[in-house]
């Protein structure tokens, strides 16, 4: 027996710690890590950075069949990501540091007396230091039926695979749990096309993170997306059918929810059974009890992450505290003194089912004397609350629907200093008149909570280590390499510090152009330069351009009417969509979207689209923009399809371009008894006027025939609402990632003034906006805001109205349908082939499966077929009184012609 053994086994020398062992010049010691999840991998990275690491052998024993992966973004697997995309262990990392990783062989017992762990395979591994990173297990309510087929938990890649496989044939899914993981699971089911329910026992969603008002706002936004929420009720049992599979979920309030699939995501429990079995103390609510250094009662055994109860008595279920515990344990095992783990910031920023949610500091205002400052707008689903202490310090907050400012507010709350601006200014949403600008943060404010990096450390990296970019700062400090929510604030701090140090920062479009997009637009407009090469040679910094400047300049050239976008050099500048005049889809196929101005279409037009979709086996969908999209075309089929559409009088809908998409409309006074103006005619006129107008970002518009607003004009880049005296014009709206109500630019305009005002507004936006900047963001950024815009387009305050009018007239006069011109040019047609050496051959990477009588892209791991080999299965639904599918019968249907789309046959 060596002195190392005596140090932890002999009660007489129990006060000899692992630190004492690490400083001795003895034989190589053994470190065993149990678990290779996110926290386990972070421990290995922190351990590898310790000088003492080279004197230890490291063995990692993992239960899962794959190395560490990003469990936080598990739901991305439903959107096409692969497990490899989530991998956290860099290639070569284990070999470089001599780490022995054993997958699929979990530890089953710990023998503390013998300093051994035993695994499921029967292996015994000796340790001098043992680190438990076993994480947690999903909590499944102890009710009958939870083991029935169709019941799942949501924790691992394998769980996702199982859920995805069953969701392909399910119609209704129920998620038990309305917390972070539960809402992520609900988003995945909804994205898979299931009617989705969320059951939460608490009186609101995300009860730990948000307050009652925030929970109500979140619920409204999620229910608007079609997810049904049930709060104040738990699961009392899973009901099964004659085949033993799930048929419904019984609730504690007596209701039954029909279900083909049930996902339990009602929280987690610390996975501490190994510690219990070997006699280590655990907390009353689970979790291996550890001290600030993450050491258990046994000085040779450590516990980190979700399996541990920290010194403050909490079991942390977020990754950032787990990372901090991993770093503290690595330092201690290496024999170093350092900051221990005494607690963590539980702030979080997420996007759940497309809804932005953030919580930071003390969101519930538990401190004595705390006061709330609130902003709530149920129309837009925005809720913002700040908790202010008696001394004026920001203590915490809740943000739902608009999380702008989270990057600055969270560090302020952690710092606990009195605010330097009125809190009512900070609580206003982004772009709200009177809202405060940037707020100065103290250097001790933590910017990156995942790795506990302060603003001072970031500034020091710029000032003292020469880090002149966010990427360089991330490498120096690890800030921004965790959840990524601090990246925006990180970029601001880096830019400020560079400017303070006298270092000029690039404010141009990219490394090839020192000019902004707006400046390049003016250069092209004034000089008449007609190609990217000419512009690069005259005003660039050399090189061949990049993925930023090439499509940007291509858009500018198209905005100014410099030829067909596929001609000559211009064709090589386009992005993946413009390159083939079609929208690229997730499986490599393309969508075909003909223009349907104002949503008005003749029966003959409908028949033509239906025949084309039928003959080519395309998936069809009526969009929110009042037109019909056809999905699933391969590159070589695009000209064939468009020839039929053009011959029938259709033209490009420009769904692929940064240009006008649609001008949505209601039926107006022509049909509606409430309408006061002819909204359909105006919508058609505007869509035909602005069709093909290339701009910094896509443009959407709408015309409503009365104040009832059926066309949703106030969520568009420009929207018109009829009045008895004329038309009200709204601008800068956005219904996308950051919803924003449009602002009223002018009221009661006559038709000619309305159109002239829209002309100038659009051309002023195209002339001055940044690359990929929506009108909503542009208007918020525009110096002088709405008043300045009104002065420019109505009062000609800049004296450029005539130029704007001329630019629009040039566009209207020069418009040509891109697809009609493409079909007439053999040179342009040559690009439409999947394979240059085999024109017309199907792309084997583009695969589909049948679903609901149509096709859809095969998901990762799914056995899809190429178009010429797809064995179609016809579908026929029998419908109940409410139009829902009650049953679905399938019928075999043969492939009609090799190489052609299969028809979907019904008996």
mmCIF file with all atom_site columns, N, CA, C and O in Angstrom, residues 158-180:
data_model
loop_
_atom_site.group_PDB
_atom_site.id
_atom_site.type_symbol
_atom_site.label_atom_id
_atom_site.label_alt_id
_atom_site.label_comp_id
_atom_site.label_asym_id
_atom_site.label_entity_id
_atom_site.label_seq_id
_atom_site.pdbx_PDB_ins_code
_atom_site.Cartn_x
_atom_site.Cartn_y
_atom_site.Cartn_z
_atom_site.occupancy
_atom_site.B_iso_or_equiv
_atom_site.pdbx_formal_charge
_atom_site.auth_seq_id
_atom_site.auth_comp_id
_atom_site.auth_asym_id
_atom_site.auth_atom_id
_atom_site.pdbx_PDB_model_num
ATOM 1  N N  . UNK A 1 158 ? -31.177 9.718  -28.051 1.00 0.00 ? 158 UNK A N  1
ATOM 2  C CA . UNK A 1 158 ? -32.005 8.535  -28.282 1.00 0.00 ? 158 UNK A CA 1
ATOM 3  C C  . UNK A 1 158 ? -33.474 8.821  -27.977 1.00 0.00 ? 158 UNK A C  1
ATOM 4  O O  . UNK A 1 158 ? -34.375 8.301  -28.654 1.00 0.00 ? 158 UNK A O  1
ATOM 5  N N  . UNK A 1 159 ? -33.733 9.641  -26.952 1.00 0.00 ? 159 UNK A N  1
ATOM 6  C CA . UNK A 1 159 ? -35.112 10.041 -26.669 1.00 0.00 ? 159 UNK A CA 1
ATOM 7  C C  . UNK A 1 159 ? -35.706 10.788 -27.860 1.00 0.00 ? 159 UNK A C  1
ATOM 8  O O  . UNK A 1 159 ? -36.859 10.553 -28.247 1.00 0.00 ? 159 UNK A O  1
ATOM 9  N N  . UNK A 1 160 ? -34.934 11.705 -28.425 1.00 0.00 ? 160 UNK A N  1
ATOM 10 C CA . UNK A 1 160 ? -35.411 12.473 -29.580 1.00 0.00 ? 160 UNK A CA 1
ATOM 11 C C  . UNK A 1 160 ? -35.702 11.549 -30.750 1.00 0.00 ? 160 UNK A C  1
ATOM 12 O O  . UNK A 1 160 ? -36.725 11.685 -31.427 1.00 0.00 ? 160 UNK A O  1
ATOM 13 N N  . UNK A 1 161 ? -34.810 10.608 -31.002 1.00 0.00 ? 161 UNK A N  1
ATOM 14 C CA . UNK A 1 161 ? -35.028 9.659  -32.102 1.00 0.00 ? 161 UNK A CA 1
ATOM 15 C C  . UNK A 1 161 ? -36.337 8.893  -31.916 1.00 0.00 ? 161 UNK A C  1
ATOM 16 O O  . UNK A 1 161 ? -37.103 8.693  -32.867 1.00 0.00 ? 161 UNK A O  1
ATOM 17 N N  . UNK A 1 162 ? -36.579 8.443  -30.686 1.00 0.00 ? 162 UNK A N  1
ATOM 18 C CA . UNK A 1 162 ? -37.797 7.680  -30.411 1.00 0.00 ? 162 UNK A CA 1
ATOM 19 C C  . UNK A 1 162 ? -39.044 8.543  -30.584 1.00 0.00 ? 162 UNK A C  1
ATOM 20 O O  . UNK A 1 162 ? -40.048 8.106  -31.159 1.00 0.00 ? 162 UNK A O  1
ATOM 21 N N  . UNK A 1 163 ? -38.993 9.782  -30.089 1.00 0.00 ? 163 UNK A N  1
ATOM 22 C CA . UNK A 1 163 ? -40.136 10.684 -30.214 1.00 0.00 ? 163 UNK A CA 1
ATOM 23 C C  . UNK A 1 163 ? -40.402 10.999 -31.681 1.00 0.00 ? 163 UNK A C  1
ATOM 24 O O  . UNK A 1 163 ? -41.543 10.990 -32.151 1.00 0.00 ? 163 UNK A O  1
ATOM 25 N N  . UNK A 1 164 ? -39.335 11.275 -32.409 1.00 0.00 ? 164 UNK A N  1
ATOM 26 C CA . UNK A 1 164 ? -39.484 11.629 -33.813 1.00 0.00 ? 164 UNK A CA 1
ATOM 27 C C  . UNK A 1 164 ? -40.075 10.469 -34.621 1.00 0.00 ? 164 UNK A C  1
ATOM 28 O O  . UNK A 1 164 ? -40.923 10.666 -35.501 1.00 0.00 ? 164 UNK A O  1
ATOM 29 N N  . UNK A 1 165 ? -39.652 9.259  -34.310 1.00 0.00 ? 165 UNK A N  1
ATOM 30 C CA . UNK A 1 165 ? -40.160 8.091  -35.033 1.00 0.00 ? 165 UNK A CA 1
ATOM 31 C C  . UNK A 1 165 ? -41.662 7.932  -34.806 1.00 0.00 ? 165 UNK A C  1
ATOM 32 O O  . UNK A 1 165 ? -42.417 7.653  -35.748 1.00 0.00 ? 165 UNK A O  1
ATOM 33 N N  . UNK A 1 166 ? -42.107 8.101  -33.569 1.00 0.00 ? 166 UNK A N  1
ATOM 34 C CA . UNK A 1 166 ? -43.542 7.929  -33.288 1.00 0.00 ? 166 UNK A CA 1
ATOM 35 C C  . UNK A 1 166 ? -44.355 9.122  -33.758 1.00 0.00 ? 166 UNK A C  1
ATOM 36 O O  . UNK A 1 166 ? -45.513 8.983  -34.140 1.00 0.00 ? 166 UNK A O  1
ATOM 37 N N  . UNK A 1 167 ? -43.745 10.315 -33.728 1.00 0.00 ? 167 UNK A N  1
ATOM 38 C CA . UNK A 1 167 ? -44.479 11.509 -34.144 1.00 0.00 ? 167 UNK A CA 1
ATOM 39 C C  . UNK A 1 167 ? -44.841 11.463 -35.620 1.00 0.00 ? 167 UNK A C  1
ATOM 40 O O  . UNK A 1 167 ? -45.814 12.094 -36.053 1.00 0.00 ? 167 UNK A O  1
ATOM 41 N N  . UNK A 1 168 ? -44.076 10.689 -36.398 1.00 0.00 ? 168 UNK A N  1
ATOM 42 C CA . UNK A 1 168 ? -44.335 10.605 -37.838 1.00 0.00 ? 168 UNK A CA 1
ATOM 43 C C  . UNK A 1 168 ? -45.696 10.007 -38.136 1.00 0.00 ? 168 UNK A C  1
ATOM 44 O O  . UNK A 1 168 ? -46.284 10.271 -39.192 1.00 0.00 ? 168 UNK A O  1
ATOM 45 N N  . UNK A 1 169 ? -46.239 9.202  -37.222 1.00 0.00 ? 169 UNK A N  1
ATOM 46 C CA . UNK A 1 169 ? -47.541 8.566  -37.445 1.00 0.00 ? 169 UNK A CA 1
ATOM 47 C C  . UNK A 1 169 ? -48.589 9.027  -36.440 1.00 0.00 ? 169 UNK A C  1
ATOM 48 O O  . UNK A 1 169 ? -49.701 8.493  -36.425 1.00 0.00 ? 169 UNK A O  1
ATOM 49 N N  . UNK A 1 170 ? -48.239 9.997  -35.595 1.00 0.00 ? 170 UNK A N  1
ATOM 50 C CA . UNK A 1 170 ? -49.172 10.470 -34.565 1.00 0.00 ? 170 UNK A CA 1
ATOM 51 C C  . UNK A 1 170 ? -49.893 11.728 -35.032 1.00 0.00 ? 170 UNK A C  1
ATOM 52 O O  . UNK A 1 170 ? -49.414 12.452 -35.907 1.00 0.00 ? 170 UNK A O  1
ATOM 53 N N  . UNK A 1 171 ? -51.032 11.988 -34.441 1.00 0.00 ? 171 UNK A N  1
ATOM 54 C CA . UNK A 1 171 ? -51.805 13.190 -34.762 1.00 0.00 ? 171 UNK A CA 1
ATOM 55 C C  . UNK A 1 171 ? -51.809 14.175 -33.607 1.00 0.00 ? 171 UNK A C  1
ATOM 56 O O  . UNK A 1 171 ? -51.825 15.389 -33.816 1.00 0.00 ? 171 UNK A O  1
ATOM 57 N N  . UNK A 1 172 ? -51.808 13.663 -32.366 1.00 0.00 ? 172 UNK A N  1
ATOM 58 C CA . UNK A 1 172 ? -51.908 14.523 -31.188 1.00 0.00 ? 172 UNK A CA 1
ATOM 59 C C  . UNK A 1 172 ? -50.833 14.153 -30.183 1.00 0.00 ? 172 UNK A C  1
ATOM 60 O O  . UNK A 1 172 ? -50.622 12.968 -29.888 1.00 0.00 ? 172 UNK A O  1
ATOM 61 N N  . UNK A 1 173 ? -50.153 15.152 -29.656 1.00 0.00 ? 173 UNK A N  1
ATOM 62 C CA . UNK A 1 173 ? -49.138 14.925 -28.641 1.00 0.00 ? 173 UNK A CA 1
ATOM 63 C C  . UNK A 1 173 ? -49.402 15.772 -27.415 1.00 0.00 ? 173 UNK A C  1
ATOM 64 O O  . UNK A 1 173 ? -49.895 16.901 -27.521 1.00 0.00 ? 173 UNK A O  1
ATOM 65 N N  . UNK A 1 174 ? -49.088 15.219 -26.248 1.00 0.00 ? 174 UNK A N  1
ATOM 66 C CA . UNK A 1 174 ? -49.251 15.938 -24.981 1.00 0.00 ? 174 UNK A CA 1
ATOM 67 C C  . UNK A 1 174 ? -47.906 15.967 -24.274 1.00 0.00 ? 174 UNK A C  1
ATOM 68 O O  . UNK A 1 174 ? -47.246 14.926 -24.142 1.00 0.00 ? 174 UNK A O  1
ATOM 69 N N  . UNK A 1 175 ? -47.511 17.141 -23.827 1.00 0.00 ? 175 UNK A N  1
ATOM 70 C CA . UNK A 1 175 ? -46.282 17.305 -23.055 1.00 0.00 ? 175 UNK A CA 1
ATOM 71 C C  . UNK A 1 175 ? -46.675 17.591 -21.610 1.00 0.00 ? 175 UNK A C  1
ATOM 72 O O  . UNK A 1 175 ? -47.446 18.523 -21.343 1.00 0.00 ? 175 UNK A O  1
ATOM 73 N N  . UNK A 1 176 ? -46.169 16.792 -20.692 1.00 0.00 ? 176 UNK A N  1
ATOM 74 C CA . UNK A 1 176 ? -46.416 17.010 -19.267 1.00 0.00 ? 176 UNK A CA 1
ATOM 75 C C  . UNK A 1 176 ? -45.245 17.814 -18.731 1.00 0.00 ? 176 UNK A C  1
ATOM 76 O O  . UNK A 1 176 ? -44.130 17.316 -18.615 1.00 0.00 ? 176 UNK A O  1
ATOM 77 N N  . UNK A 1 177 ? -45.495 19.070 -18.425 1.00 0.00 ? 177 UNK A N  1
ATOM 78 C CA . UNK A 1 177 ? -44.453 19.956 -17.934 1.00 0.00 ? 177 UNK A CA 1
ATOM 79 C C  . UNK A 1 177 ? -44.400 21.228 -18.749 1.00 0.00 ? 177 UNK A C  1
ATOM 80 O O  . UNK A 1 177 ? -44.208 21.185 -19.966 1.00 0.00 ? 177 UNK A O  1
ATOM 81 N N  . UNK A 1 178 ? -44.567 22.369 -18.091 1.00 0.00 ? 178 UNK A N  1
ATOM 82 C CA . UNK A 1 178 ? -44.560 23.665 -18.775 1.00 0.00 ? 178 UNK A CA 1
ATOM 83 C C  . UNK A 1 178 ? -43.355 24.502 -18.436 1.00 0.00 ? 178 UNK A C  1
ATOM 84 O O  . UNK A 1 178 ? -43.419 25.733 -18.469 1.00 0.00 ? 178 UNK A O  1
ATOM 85 N N  . UNK A 1 179 ? -42.237 23.837 -18.098 1.00 0.00 ? 179 UNK A N  1
ATOM 86 C CA . UNK A 1 179 ? -40.997 24.560 -17.861 1.00 0.00 ? 179 UNK A CA 1
ATOM 87 C C  . UNK A 1 179 ? -40.182 24.665 -19.139 1.00 0.00 ? 179 UNK A C  1
ATOM 88 O O  . UNK A 1 179 ? -40.699 24.520 -20.248 1.00 0.00 ? 179 UNK A O  1
ATOM 89 N N  . UNK A 1 180 ? -38.872 24.903 -18.982 1.00 0.00 ? 180 UNK A N  1
ATOM 90 C CA . UNK A 1 180 ? -38.010 25.112 -20.143 1.00 0.00 ? 180 UNK A CA 1
ATOM 91 C C  . UNK A 1 180 ? -38.021 23.910 -21.077 1.00 0.00 ? 180 UNK A C  1
ATOM 92 O O  . UNK A 1 180 ? -38.295 24.026 -22.274 1.00 0.00 ? 180 UNK A O  1
#
